[in-house]
PDB file of C-alpha atoms in Angstrom:
ATOM      1  CA  MET A   1       0.000   0.000   0.000  1.00 31.00           C
ATOM      2  CA  PRO A   2       1.464   3.414  -0.894  1.00 34.00           C
ATOM      3  CA  SER A   3       2.265   5.790   1.934  1.00 36.00           C
ATOM      4  CA  SER A   4       0.898   9.305   2.301  1.00 34.00           C
ATOM      5  CA  HIS A   5       4.291  10.553   1.061  1.00 33.00           C
ATOM      6  CA  ASP A   6       4.073   8.546  -2.161  1.00 36.00           C
ATOM      7  CA  PRO A   7       4.231  10.989  -5.132  1.00 32.00           C
ATOM      8  CA  ALA A   8       1.348   9.143  -6.801  1.00 36.00           C
ATOM      9  CA  VAL A   9      -0.814   9.668  -3.716  1.00 33.00           C
ATOM     10  CA  SER A  10       0.169  13.327  -3.542  1.00 34.00           C
ATOM     11  CA  ALA A  11      -0.602  13.761  -7.229  1.00 35.00           C
ATOM     12  CA  GLY A  12      -3.958  12.058  -6.776  1.00 39.00           C
ATOM     13  CA  ARG A  13      -4.817  14.343  -3.871  1.00 36.00           C
ATOM     14  CA  HIS A  14      -3.780  17.376  -5.883  1.00 39.00           C
ATOM     15  CA  ALA A  15      -5.991  16.250  -8.782  1.00 38.00           C
ATOM     16  CA  GLU A  16      -8.934  15.738  -6.442  1.00 40.00           C
ATOM     17  CA  GLU A  17      -8.499  19.179  -4.895  1.00 42.00           C
ATOM     18  CA  SER A  18      -8.077  21.024  -8.203  1.00 45.00           C
ATOM     19  CA  SER A  19     -10.285  19.043 -10.613  1.00 51.00           C
ATOM     20  CA  PRO A  20     -13.826  20.059 -11.579  1.00 59.00           C
ATOM     21  CA  GLU A  21     -16.660  18.302  -9.782  1.00 64.00           C
ATOM     22  CA  GLY A  22     -16.808  14.590 -10.582  1.00 69.00           C
ATOM     23  CA  THR A  23     -13.491  14.292 -12.431  1.00 82.00           C
ATOM     24  CA  ALA A  24     -11.278  13.339  -9.475  1.00 80.00           C
ATOM     25  CA  ASP A  25     -12.488   9.721  -9.668  1.00 86.00           C
ATOM     26  CA  LEU A  26     -11.069   9.566 -13.206  1.00 93.00           C
ATOM     27  CA  ALA A  27      -7.685  11.099 -12.387  1.00 90.00           C
ATOM     28  CA  ASP A  28      -5.861   7.778 -12.842  1.00 92.00           C
ATOM     29  CA  ALA A  29      -7.957   6.614 -15.811  1.00 95.00           C
ATOM     30  CA  THR A  30      -7.536   6.872 -19.558  1.00 97.00           C
ATOM     31  CA  VAL A  31     -10.795   8.149 -21.029  1.00 98.00           C
ATOM     32  CA  LEU A  32     -12.148   8.016 -24.580  1.00 99.00           C
ATOM     33  CA  VAL A  33     -14.939  10.311 -25.755  1.00 98.00           C
ATOM     34  CA  THR A  34     -16.436   9.193 -29.060  1.00 98.00           C
ATOM     35  CA  GLY A  35     -18.018  12.121 -30.854  1.00 97.00           C
ATOM     36  CA  GLY A  36     -15.853  14.288 -28.628  1.00 96.00           C
ATOM     37  CA  ALA A  37     -15.822  17.225 -31.057  1.00 95.00           C
ATOM     38  CA  GLY A  38     -19.619  17.454 -31.042  1.00 94.00           C
ATOM     39  CA  PHE A  39     -21.840  19.639 -28.886  1.00 94.00           C
ATOM     40  CA  ILE A  40     -21.994  17.525 -25.710  1.00 97.00           C
ATOM     41  CA  GLY A  41     -18.659  15.808 -26.298  1.00 97.00           C
ATOM     42  CA  ARG A  42     -16.740  19.072 -26.506  1.00 96.00           C
ATOM     43  CA  GLN A  43     -18.210  20.284 -23.213  1.00 96.00           C
ATOM     44  CA  LEU A  44     -17.311  16.979 -21.560  1.00 98.00           C
ATOM     45  CA  VAL A  45     -13.729  17.033 -22.866  1.00 97.00           C
ATOM     46  CA  GLN A  46     -13.248  20.607 -21.693  1.00 95.00           C
ATOM     47  CA  THR A  47     -14.439  19.573 -18.232  1.00 96.00           C
ATOM     48  CA  LEU A  48     -12.140  16.538 -18.098  1.00 96.00           C
ATOM     49  CA  SER A  49      -9.086  18.502 -19.260  1.00 90.00           C
ATOM     50  CA  PRO A  50      -6.392  18.897 -18.025  1.00 86.00           C
ATOM     51  CA  GLY A  51      -6.796  16.621 -15.004  1.00 90.00           C
ATOM     52  CA  VAL A  52      -7.800  13.446 -16.866  1.00 95.00           C
ATOM     53  CA  GLU A  53      -5.933  11.738 -19.712  1.00 96.00           C
ATOM     54  CA  THR A  54      -8.495  12.095 -22.480  1.00 97.00           C
ATOM     55  CA  ARG A  55      -8.612  11.123 -26.122  1.00 97.00           C
ATOM     56  CA  VAL A  56     -11.283  11.817 -28.708  1.00 97.00           C
ATOM     57  CA  LEU A  57     -12.532   9.756 -31.643  1.00 97.00           C
ATOM     58  CA  ASP A  58     -14.498  11.940 -34.034  1.00 96.00           C
ATOM     59  CA  SER A  59     -15.297  11.810 -37.729  1.00 91.00           C
ATOM     60  CA  GLY A  60     -15.878  15.553 -37.984  1.00 78.00           C
ATOM     61  CA  THR A  61     -13.929  18.271 -39.733  1.00 63.00           C
ATOM     62  CA  SER A  62     -10.941  20.135 -38.323  1.00 55.00           C
ATOM     63  CA  ASP A  63     -13.241  23.097 -37.642  1.00 67.00           C
ATOM     64  CA  ARG A  64     -15.237  20.963 -35.210  1.00 70.00           C
ATOM     65  CA  ARG A  65     -12.058  19.866 -33.458  1.00 73.00           C
ATOM     66  CA  ALA A  66     -10.719  23.407 -33.113  1.00 74.00           C
ATOM     67  CA  GLY A  67     -12.451  23.988 -29.765  1.00 80.00           C
ATOM     68  CA  LEU A  68     -10.835  21.008 -28.017  1.00 91.00           C
ATOM     69  CA  PRO A  69      -8.048  21.467 -25.436  1.00 92.00           C
ATOM     70  CA  ASP A  70      -4.515  21.303 -26.875  1.00 90.00           C
ATOM     71  CA  GLU A  71      -3.515  18.408 -24.617  1.00 92.00           C
ATOM     72  CA  THR A  72      -6.349  16.184 -25.876  1.00 94.00           C
ATOM     73  CA  ALA A  73      -5.326  13.400 -28.260  1.00 94.00           C
ATOM     74  CA  VAL A  74      -7.711  13.586 -31.221  1.00 95.00           C
ATOM     75  CA  LEU A  75      -8.138  10.657 -33.606  1.00 96.00           C
ATOM     76  CA  GLU A  76     -10.083  11.207 -36.802  1.00 94.00           C
ATOM     77  CA  GLY A  77     -12.154   8.125 -37.455  1.00 96.00           C
ATOM     78  CA  ASP A  78     -15.459   6.307 -37.244  1.00 96.00           C
ATOM     79  CA  VAL A  79     -16.837   3.976 -34.574  1.00 97.00           C
ATOM     80  CA  THR A  80     -18.070   1.675 -37.337  1.00 96.00           C
ATOM     81  CA  ASN A  81     -14.504   1.207 -38.627  1.00 97.00           C
ATOM     82  CA  PRO A  82     -12.847  -1.630 -36.649  1.00 97.00           C
ATOM     83  CA  ALA A  83      -9.307  -0.284 -37.125  1.00 98.00           C
ATOM     84  CA  ASP A  84     -10.272   3.234 -36.023  1.00 98.00           C
ATOM     85  CA  LEU A  85     -12.083   1.913 -32.976  1.00 98.00           C
ATOM     86  CA  ALA A  86      -9.266  -0.443 -31.966  1.00 98.00           C
ATOM     87  CA  ALA A  87      -6.719   2.381 -32.111  1.00 98.00           C
ATOM     88  CA  ALA A  88      -8.935   4.751 -30.148  1.00 98.00           C
ATOM     89  CA  MET A  89      -9.821   2.261 -27.407  1.00 98.00           C
ATOM     90  CA  ALA A  90      -6.355   0.789 -26.832  1.00 97.00           C
ATOM     91  CA  GLY A  91      -5.611   1.005 -23.115  1.00 97.00           C
ATOM     92  CA  VAL A  92      -8.815   2.898 -22.320  1.00 98.00           C
ATOM     93  CA  ASP A  93     -10.536   2.478 -18.937  1.00 98.00           C
ATOM     94  CA  VAL A  94     -13.725   4.506 -19.507  1.00 98.00           C
ATOM     95  CA  VAL A  95     -15.614   5.278 -22.720  1.00 99.00           C
ATOM     96  CA  PHE A  96     -18.176   8.050 -23.033  1.00 99.00           C
ATOM     97  CA  HIS A  97     -19.933   6.973 -26.227  1.00 99.00           C
ATOM     98  CA  LEU A  98     -21.486  10.114 -27.692  1.00 98.00           C
ATOM     99  CA  ALA A  99     -20.837   9.559 -31.411  1.00 97.00           C
ATOM    100  CA  ALA A 100     -24.157   9.441 -33.239  1.00 95.00           C
ATOM    101  CA  TYR A 101     -26.339  10.567 -36.087  1.00 90.00           C
ATOM    102  CA  SER A 102     -28.018  13.101 -33.824  1.00 84.00           C
ATOM    103  CA  SER A 103     -30.460  14.824 -36.178  1.00 83.00           C
ATOM    104  CA  VAL A 104     -33.912  13.307 -36.601  1.00 85.00           C
ATOM    105  CA  PRO A 105     -34.289  14.706 -40.164  1.00 84.00           C
ATOM    106  CA  ALA A 106     -30.855  13.310 -41.090  1.00 88.00           C
ATOM    107  CA  THR A 107     -31.853   9.851 -39.880  1.00 90.00           C
ATOM    108  CA  LEU A 108     -35.021  10.058 -41.973  1.00 89.00           C
ATOM    109  CA  ASP A 109     -32.903  10.901 -45.015  1.00 92.00           C
ATOM    110  CA  HIS A 110     -30.301   8.211 -44.275  1.00 93.00           C
ATOM    111  CA  PRO A 111     -31.989   5.509 -42.158  1.00 93.00           C
ATOM    112  CA  THR A 112     -29.524   2.729 -42.974  1.00 95.00           C
ATOM    113  CA  ARG A 113     -26.407   4.767 -42.269  1.00 94.00           C
ATOM    114  CA  SER A 114     -27.910   6.211 -39.086  1.00 94.00           C
ATOM    115  CA  LEU A 115     -28.748   2.733 -37.798  1.00 96.00           C
ATOM    116  CA  ASP A 116     -25.217   1.620 -38.615  1.00 96.00           C
ATOM    117  CA  VAL A 117     -23.726   4.438 -36.519  1.00 96.00           C
ATOM    118  CA  ASN A 118     -26.267   4.643 -33.696  1.00 97.00           C
ATOM    119  CA  ALA A 119     -26.910   0.934 -33.148  1.00 97.00           C
ATOM    120  CA  VAL A 120     -24.113  -1.116 -34.727  1.00 97.00           C
ATOM    121  CA  GLY A 121     -21.509   1.463 -33.707  1.00 98.00           C
ATOM    122  CA  THR A 122     -22.650   1.214 -30.091  1.00 98.00           C
ATOM    123  CA  ALA A 123     -22.459  -2.580 -30.180  1.00 98.00           C
ATOM    124  CA  ALA A 124     -18.926  -2.310 -31.583  1.00 98.00           C
ATOM    125  CA  VAL A 125     -17.846  -0.008 -28.739  1.00 99.00           C
ATOM    126  CA  LEU A 126     -19.338  -2.333 -26.142  1.00 98.00           C
ATOM    127  CA  ASP A 127     -17.788  -5.395 -27.753  1.00 97.00           C
ATOM    128  CA  ARG A 128     -14.349  -3.798 -27.734  1.00 98.00           C
ATOM    129  CA  ALA A 129     -14.885  -2.771 -24.096  1.00 98.00           C
ATOM    130  CA  ARG A 130     -15.480  -6.368 -23.017  1.00 96.00           C
ATOM    131  CA  THR A 131     -12.013  -7.377 -24.231  1.00 94.00           C
ATOM    132  CA  GLN A 132     -10.273  -4.820 -22.024  1.00 91.00           C
ATOM    133  CA  ASP A 133     -12.472  -4.390 -18.925  1.00 92.00           C
ATOM    134  CA  ALA A 134     -13.553  -0.868 -19.840  1.00 97.00           C
ATOM    135  CA  ARG A 135     -16.633   0.883 -18.482  1.00 98.00           C
ATOM    136  CA  VAL A 136     -19.001   2.458 -21.044  1.00 99.00           C
ATOM    137  CA  VAL A 137     -21.469   5.325 -20.682  1.00 99.00           C
ATOM    138  CA  VAL A 138     -23.831   5.401 -23.676  1.00 99.00           C
ATOM    139  CA  ALA A 139     -25.753   8.477 -24.806  1.00 98.00           C
ATOM    140  CA  SER A 140     -29.358   7.433 -25.312  1.00 98.00           C
ATOM    141  CA  SER A 141     -32.312   9.771 -25.788  1.00 98.00           C
ATOM    142  CA  ALA A 142     -35.838  10.584 -24.691  1.00 97.00           C
ATOM    143  CA  ALA A 143     -36.716   9.766 -28.313  1.00 96.00           C
ATOM    144  CA  VAL A 144     -36.888   6.112 -27.233  1.00 97.00           C
ATOM    145  CA  TYR A 145     -40.243   6.870 -25.567  1.00 98.00           C
ATOM    146  CA  GLY A 146     -41.964   8.281 -28.659  1.00 95.00           C
ATOM    147  CA  ARG A 147     -45.294   9.807 -27.654  1.00 94.00           C
ATOM    148  CA  PRO A 148     -45.635   9.014 -23.951  1.00 95.00           C
ATOM    149  CA  ALA A 149     -48.992   8.190 -22.421  1.00 92.00           C
ATOM    150  CA  GLU A 150     -48.224  10.468 -19.477  1.00 93.00           C
ATOM    151  CA  THR A 151     -45.577  12.784 -18.086  1.00 96.00           C
ATOM    152  CA  PRO A 152     -43.230  12.875 -16.244  1.00 98.00           C
ATOM    153  CA  ILE A 153     -41.897   9.813 -18.071  1.00 98.00           C
ATOM    154  CA  PRO A 154     -40.346   7.090 -15.886  1.00 98.00           C
ATOM    155  CA  GLU A 155     -37.626   4.836 -17.237  1.00 98.00           C
ATOM    156  CA  ASP A 156     -39.996   1.846 -17.281  1.00 98.00           C
ATOM    157  CA  ALA A 157     -42.521   3.597 -19.555  1.00 98.00           C
ATOM    158  CA  PRO A 158     -43.296   1.890 -22.892  1.00 97.00           C
ATOM    159  CA  LEU A 159     -40.563   2.420 -25.487  1.00 97.00           C
ATOM    160  CA  ARG A 160     -42.190   3.366 -28.804  1.00 96.00           C
ATOM    161  CA  PRO A 161     -39.774   5.427 -30.909  1.00 95.00           C
ATOM    162  CA  ARG A 162     -41.267   7.234 -33.906  1.00 92.00           C
ATOM    163  CA  SER A 163     -38.177   7.950 -36.022  1.00 92.00           C
ATOM    164  CA  PRO A 164     -35.068   6.125 -37.247  1.00 94.00           C
ATOM    165  CA  TYR A 165     -33.165   8.227 -34.710  1.00 94.00           C
ATOM    166  CA  GLY A 166     -35.312   6.927 -31.855  1.00 95.00           C
ATOM    167  CA  VAL A 167     -35.079   3.336 -33.103  1.00 96.00           C
ATOM    168  CA  GLY A 168     -31.285   3.549 -33.305  1.00 97.00           C
ATOM    169  CA  LYS A 169     -31.038   5.053 -29.842  1.00 97.00           C
ATOM    170  CA  LEU A 170     -33.323   2.363 -28.456  1.00 98.00           C
ATOM    171  CA  ALA A 171     -31.034  -0.309 -29.889  1.00 98.00           C
ATOM    172  CA  ALA A 172     -28.009   1.449 -28.356  1.00 98.00           C
ATOM    173  CA  ASP A 173     -29.836   1.721 -25.043  1.00 97.00           C
ATOM    174  CA  ARG A 174     -30.705  -1.985 -25.056  1.00 97.00           C
ATOM    175  CA  TYR A 175     -27.200  -3.062 -26.044  1.00 97.00           C
ATOM    176  CA  ALA A 176     -25.721  -1.024 -23.199  1.00 97.00           C
ATOM    177  CA  ARG A 177     -27.987  -2.672 -20.669  1.00 95.00           C
ATOM    178  CA  ARG A 178     -27.688  -6.202 -22.040  1.00 96.00           C
ATOM    179  CA  TYR A 179     -23.888  -6.229 -22.325  1.00 97.00           C
ATOM    180  CA  GLU A 180     -23.855  -6.152 -18.536  1.00 93.00           C
ATOM    181  CA  ASP A 181     -25.981  -9.329 -18.476  1.00 94.00           C
ATOM    182  CA  TRP A 182     -24.204 -11.107 -21.313  1.00 96.00           C
ATOM    183  CA  TYR A 183     -20.562 -10.179 -20.797  1.00 97.00           C
ATOM    184  CA  ASP A 184     -20.268  -8.327 -17.466  1.00 97.00           C
ATOM    185  CA  VAL A 185     -19.445  -5.047 -19.212  1.00 98.00           C
ATOM    186  CA  PRO A 186     -20.226  -2.227 -16.754  1.00 98.00           C
ATOM    187  CA  ALA A 187     -22.388   0.015 -18.922  1.00 98.00           C
ATOM    188  CA  VAL A 188     -24.941   2.747 -18.288  1.00 98.00           C
ATOM    189  CA  ALA A 189     -27.376   4.380 -20.732  1.00 98.00           C
ATOM    190  CA  LEU A 190     -28.377   8.013 -20.228  1.00 99.00           C
ATOM    191  CA  ARG A 191     -31.602   9.159 -21.884  1.00 99.00           C
ATOM    192  CA  PHE A 192     -31.053  12.836 -22.630  1.00 99.00           C
ATOM    193  CA  PHE A 193     -34.080  15.091 -22.895  1.00 98.00           C
ATOM    194  CA  ASN A 194     -33.875  18.505 -24.655  1.00 97.00           C
ATOM    195  CA  VAL A 195     -30.228  19.447 -24.198  1.00 98.00           C
ATOM    196  CA  TYR A 196     -29.172  23.037 -24.895  1.00 98.00           C
ATOM    197  CA  GLY A 197     -26.094  25.158 -24.375  1.00 97.00           C
ATOM    198  CA  PRO A 198     -23.251  27.012 -26.098  1.00 94.00           C
ATOM    199  CA  GLY A 199     -22.482  25.750 -29.572  1.00 90.00           C
ATOM    200  CA  HIS A 200     -25.763  23.907 -30.056  1.00 91.00           C
ATOM    201  CA  ARG A 201     -27.427  24.569 -33.405  1.00 88.00           C
ATOM    202  CA  ASN A 202     -30.392  22.165 -33.455  1.00 87.00           C
ATOM    203  CA  GLY A 203     -33.780  22.162 -31.772  1.00 90.00           C
ATOM    204  CA  VAL A 204     -36.431  24.732 -30.977  1.00 95.00           C
ATOM    205  CA  LEU A 205     -34.436  26.621 -28.344  1.00 97.00           C
ATOM    206  CA  ALA A 206     -31.370  27.090 -30.547  1.00 96.00           C
ATOM    207  CA  THR A 207     -33.600  28.047 -33.484  1.00 96.00           C
ATOM    208  CA  PHE A 208     -35.482  30.643 -31.443  1.00 97.00           C
ATOM    209  CA  LEU A 209     -32.239  32.177 -30.158  1.00 96.00           C
ATOM    210  CA  SER A 210     -30.704  32.304 -33.616  1.00 96.00           C
ATOM    211  CA  ARG A 211     -33.755  33.985 -35.122  1.00 97.00           C
ATOM    212  CA  ALA A 212     -34.092  36.458 -32.242  1.00 96.00           C
ATOM    213  CA  ARG A 213     -30.448  37.518 -32.585  1.00 94.00           C
ATOM    214  CA  GLN A 214     -31.060  38.200 -36.271  1.00 94.00           C
ATOM    215  CA  GLY A 215     -34.266  40.124 -35.559  1.00 96.00           C
ATOM    216  CA  ASP A 216     -36.429  37.507 -37.263  1.00 97.00           C
ATOM    217  CA  PRO A 217     -39.818  36.437 -35.863  1.00 97.00           C
ATOM    218  CA  LEU A 218     -40.043  33.265 -33.794  1.00 98.00           C
ATOM    219  CA  VAL A 219     -42.172  30.674 -35.585  1.00 97.00           C
ATOM    220  CA  ILE A 220     -44.290  28.361 -33.432  1.00 97.00           C
ATOM    221  CA  HIS A 221     -45.805  25.323 -35.115  1.00 95.00           C
ATOM    222  CA  GLY A 222     -49.304  24.917 -33.705  1.00 95.00           C
ATOM    223  CA  ASP A 223     -50.573  26.796 -30.667  1.00 95.00           C
ATOM    224  CA  GLY A 224     -47.352  26.435 -28.657  1.00 96.00           C
ATOM    225  CA  SER A 225     -48.853  24.264 -25.933  1.00 97.00           C
ATOM    226  CA  GLN A 226     -46.290  21.512 -26.596  1.00 96.00           C
ATOM    227  CA  THR A 227     -44.092  20.951 -23.544  1.00 97.00           C
ATOM    228  CA  ARG A 228     -40.391  20.159 -23.328  1.00 98.00           C
ATOM    229  CA  ASP A 229     -37.849  19.441 -20.593  1.00 99.00           C
ATOM    230  CA  PHE A 230     -34.835  21.655 -21.346  1.00 99.00           C
ATOM    231  CA  VAL A 231     -31.608  20.589 -19.621  1.00 99.00           C
ATOM    232  CA  HIS A 232     -28.359  22.562 -19.873  1.00 99.00           C
ATOM    233  CA  VAL A 233     -25.273  20.815 -21.243  1.00 98.00           C
ATOM    234  CA  ASP A 234     -23.357  21.609 -18.031  1.00 98.00           C
ATOM    235  CA  ASP A 235     -25.858  19.457 -16.140  1.00 99.00           C
ATOM    236  CA  VAL A 236     -25.611  16.746 -18.798  1.00 99.00           C
ATOM    237  CA  VAL A 237     -21.837  16.642 -18.282  1.00 98.00           C
ATOM    238  CA  ARG A 238     -22.408  16.215 -14.546  1.00 98.00           C
ATOM    239  CA  ALA A 239     -24.742  13.296 -15.299  1.00 99.00           C
ATOM    240  CA  LEU A 240     -22.128  11.691 -17.563  1.00 99.00           C
ATOM    241  CA  LEU A 241     -19.497  11.913 -14.829  1.00 98.00           C
ATOM    242  CA  ALA A 242     -21.932  10.481 -12.273  1.00 98.00           C
ATOM    243  CA  ALA A 243     -22.643   7.550 -14.611  1.00 98.00           C
ATOM    244  CA  ALA A 244     -18.916   6.884 -14.959  1.00 98.00           C
ATOM    245  CA  ARG A 245     -18.558   6.243 -11.238  1.00 95.00           C
ATOM    246  CA  THR A 246     -21.910   4.671 -10.295  1.00 96.00           C
ATOM    247  CA  ASP A 247     -22.332   1.113  -9.058  1.00 96.00           C
ATOM    248  CA  ALA A 248     -25.780   1.025 -10.722  1.00 96.00           C
ATOM    249  CA  THR A 249     -24.535  -0.363 -14.034  1.00 97.00           C
ATOM    250  CA  GLY A 250     -26.773  -2.202 -16.473  1.00 97.00           C
ATOM    251  CA  GLU A 251     -29.373   0.533 -16.020  1.00 97.00           C
ATOM    252  CA  ALA A 252     -30.858   3.410 -18.021  1.00 98.00           C
ATOM    253  CA  PHE A 253     -31.435   6.838 -16.497  1.00 99.00           C
ATOM    254  CA  ASN A 254     -33.358   9.898 -17.608  1.00 99.00           C
ATOM    255  CA  VAL A 255     -31.320  13.097 -17.777  1.00 99.00           C
ATOM    256  CA  GLY A 256     -33.581  16.118 -17.540  1.00 99.00           C
ATOM    257  CA  THR A 257     -34.818  18.658 -15.029  1.00 99.00           C
ATOM    258  CA  GLY A 258     -38.250  17.223 -14.305  1.00 98.00           C
ATOM    259  CA  GLU A 259     -39.695  20.650 -15.192  1.00 98.00           C
ATOM    260  CA  THR A 260     -41.807  21.428 -18.255  1.00 97.00           C
ATOM    261  CA  THR A 261     -41.798  24.527 -20.408  1.00 98.00           C
ATOM    262  CA  THR A 262     -44.307  25.105 -23.183  1.00 98.00           C
ATOM    263  CA  VAL A 263     -43.002  26.238 -26.551  1.00 98.00           C
ATOM    264  CA  ARG A 264     -45.112  29.364 -26.081  1.00 98.00           C
ATOM    265  CA  GLU A 265     -43.405  30.065 -22.735  1.00 98.00           C
ATOM    266  CA  LEU A 266     -40.004  29.464 -24.319  1.00 98.00           C
ATOM    267  CA  ALA A 267     -40.761  32.035 -27.018  1.00 98.00           C
ATOM    268  CA  ARG A 268     -41.707  34.572 -24.349  1.00 97.00           C
ATOM    269  CA  LEU A 269     -38.479  33.902 -22.416  1.00 97.00           C
ATOM    270  CA  VAL A 270     -36.410  34.389 -25.563  1.00 97.00           C
ATOM    271  CA  GLN A 271     -38.270  37.622 -26.326  1.00 96.00           C
ATOM    272  CA  GLU A 272     -37.491  38.880 -22.818  1.00 95.00           C
ATOM    273  CA  THR A 273     -33.861  37.741 -22.808  1.00 95.00           C
ATOM    274  CA  VAL A 274     -32.591  38.742 -26.257  1.00 95.00           C
ATOM    275  CA  PRO A 275     -32.279  42.532 -26.673  1.00 92.00           C
ATOM    276  CA  GLY A 276     -34.224  44.182 -29.470  1.00 88.00           C
ATOM    277  CA  GLY A 277     -37.528  42.366 -29.304  1.00 86.00           C
ATOM    278  CA  VAL A 278     -39.014  40.129 -31.990  1.00 94.00           C
ATOM    279  CA  ASP A 279     -42.493  39.032 -32.966  1.00 96.00           C
ATOM    280  CA  VAL A 280     -43.973  35.556 -32.617  1.00 97.00           C
ATOM    281  CA  LEU A 281     -45.756  33.929 -35.549  1.00 97.00           C
ATOM    282  CA  HIS A 282     -47.791  30.730 -35.634  1.00 96.00           C
ATOM    283  CA  ASP A 283     -47.610  28.167 -38.425  1.00 95.00           C
ATOM    284  CA  ASP A 284     -49.353  24.854 -39.044  1.00 93.00           C
ATOM    285  CA  PRO A 285     -48.570  22.097 -36.539  1.00 90.00           C
ATOM    286  CA  ARG A 286     -46.141  19.400 -37.637  1.00 82.00           C
ATOM    287  CA  PRO A 287     -47.850  15.982 -37.626  1.00 77.00           C
ATOM    288  CA  ALA A 288     -44.789  14.104 -36.364  1.00 73.00           C
ATOM    289  CA  ASP A 289     -44.207  16.381 -33.370  1.00 81.00           C
ATOM    290  CA  ILE A 290     -44.369  14.876 -29.893  1.00 89.00           C
ATOM    291  CA  GLU A 291     -46.800  16.936 -27.844  1.00 93.00           C
ATOM    292  CA  HIS A 292     -45.403  16.511 -24.352  1.00 95.00           C
ATOM    293  CA  SER A 293     -42.066  15.430 -22.910  1.00 97.00           C
ATOM    294  CA  CYS A 294     -40.741  15.634 -19.362  1.00 98.00           C
ATOM    295  CA  ALA A 295     -38.322  13.415 -17.454  1.00 99.00           C
ATOM    296  CA  ASP A 296     -39.170  11.598 -14.270  1.00 99.00           C
ATOM    297  CA  VAL A 297     -35.870  12.284 -12.503  1.00 99.00           C
ATOM    298  CA  ARG A 298     -36.355  10.238  -9.332  1.00 99.00           C
ATOM    299  CA  LYS A 299     -34.275   7.251 -10.421  1.00 99.00           C
ATOM    300  CA  ALA A 300     -31.315   9.423 -11.454  1.00 99.00           C
ATOM    301  CA  ARG A 301     -31.520  11.333  -8.193  1.00 98.00           C
ATOM    302  CA  GLU A 302     -31.720   8.217  -6.043  1.00 98.00           C
ATOM    303  CA  GLN A 303     -29.283   5.897  -7.852  1.00 97.00           C
ATOM    304  CA  LEU A 304     -26.874   8.260  -9.641  1.00 97.00           C
ATOM    305  CA  GLY A 305     -26.961  11.053  -7.106  1.00 97.00           C
ATOM    306  CA  PHE A 306     -27.630  13.404 -10.020  1.00 98.00           C
ATOM    307  CA  GLU A 307     -29.999  16.342 -10.100  1.00 98.00           C
ATOM    308  CA  ALA A 308     -30.003  19.174 -12.634  1.00 98.00           C
ATOM    309  CA  GLU A 309     -29.064  22.528 -11.130  1.00 98.00           C
ATOM    310  CA  LEU A 310     -29.376  25.193 -13.816  1.00 97.00           C
ATOM    311  CA  GLU A 311     -32.743  26.911 -14.292  1.00 97.00           C
ATOM    312  CA  LEU A 312     -33.829  27.605 -17.864  1.00 98.00           C
ATOM    313  CA  GLU A 313     -33.910  31.385 -17.353  1.00 97.00           C
ATOM    314  CA  GLU A 314     -30.292  31.414 -16.163  1.00 97.00           C
ATOM    315  CA  GLY A 315     -29.207  29.070 -18.934  1.00 97.00           C
ATOM    316  CA  LEU A 316     -30.784  31.316 -21.566  1.00 97.00           C
ATOM    317  CA  GLN A 317     -29.145  34.394 -20.080  1.00 96.00           C
ATOM    318  CA  ARG A 318     -25.752  32.666 -20.181  1.00 95.00           C
ATOM    319  CA  LEU A 319     -26.251  31.925 -23.866  1.00 95.00           C
ATOM    320  CA  VAL A 320     -27.215  35.508 -24.649  1.00 93.00           C
ATOM    321  CA  ASP A 321     -24.256  36.889 -22.669  1.00 91.00           C
ATOM    322  CA  GLY A 322     -21.774  34.298 -23.941  1.00 82.00           C
ATOM    323  CA  PRO A 323     -19.345  34.271 -26.868  1.00 70.00           C
ATOM    324  CA  ASP A 324     -21.942  32.796 -29.236  1.00 59.00           C
ATOM    325  CA  SER A 325     -24.227  35.800 -28.770  1.00 49.00           C
TER     326      SER A 325
END
């Protein structure tokens, strides 16, 4: 057993004292973030750096990788390519698997390719993990629920995805949970609700902000009574770190706030937060839209010790005041 004067112990204590919340447990680990140059991945890598040895596997352009810390090892490649994945996962202890076809319209345009990345790619990551005793945290989605019968949505609600994106995420979710049963791979699936934050370009919140900054009217499809559970990416990163250290593996957890906001309320908040003022217009409802979505957060709170902290109003203000404004 090392003594309290052992340099490794001292270094570990220093890392614990100086590291962001939740990263001290990973101070001695080698971590891989697939999709690490994407929206959530980039925020996670920035949180892990510089206290945790982190590498990124991402198929994106150099522009996407520009925001990553200099000390991060970045491998350009694809999780569906066995050679790329083997190189990226060599010697890794923890994998945050965020690589995905993350746009619902894109998965409708390319259903086969999206299933290959979102489902088969996840199975490939898990299969590689079982050969080297690595833990895996898989990014799932509230899209696995489809149109829920009631809200808040518990993790044991019926899973009825309505898009190729949701189907692929459901397969990834199931693989993550079953690899624990089949091969003793410690894996956790996190079902993200409506994630927002700096650098995000998709979804109603990002669209409203973009249009408001340009002075364009905010367009609501339908009457705006649809509800969403908006969770800030900083809270999502905290959930990812909690999943990396939990004993509750082989489980899926909702990641949201447990609070609902109507699209109409969101438009009002954006009007109040973005200087200049813009109008709100209504258009025809979109038939494929899910009317209501809100996470039941009790399981994550009780088993992961995770609870979202950032209120939507504060998160919006940060975005307006931040460098993307």
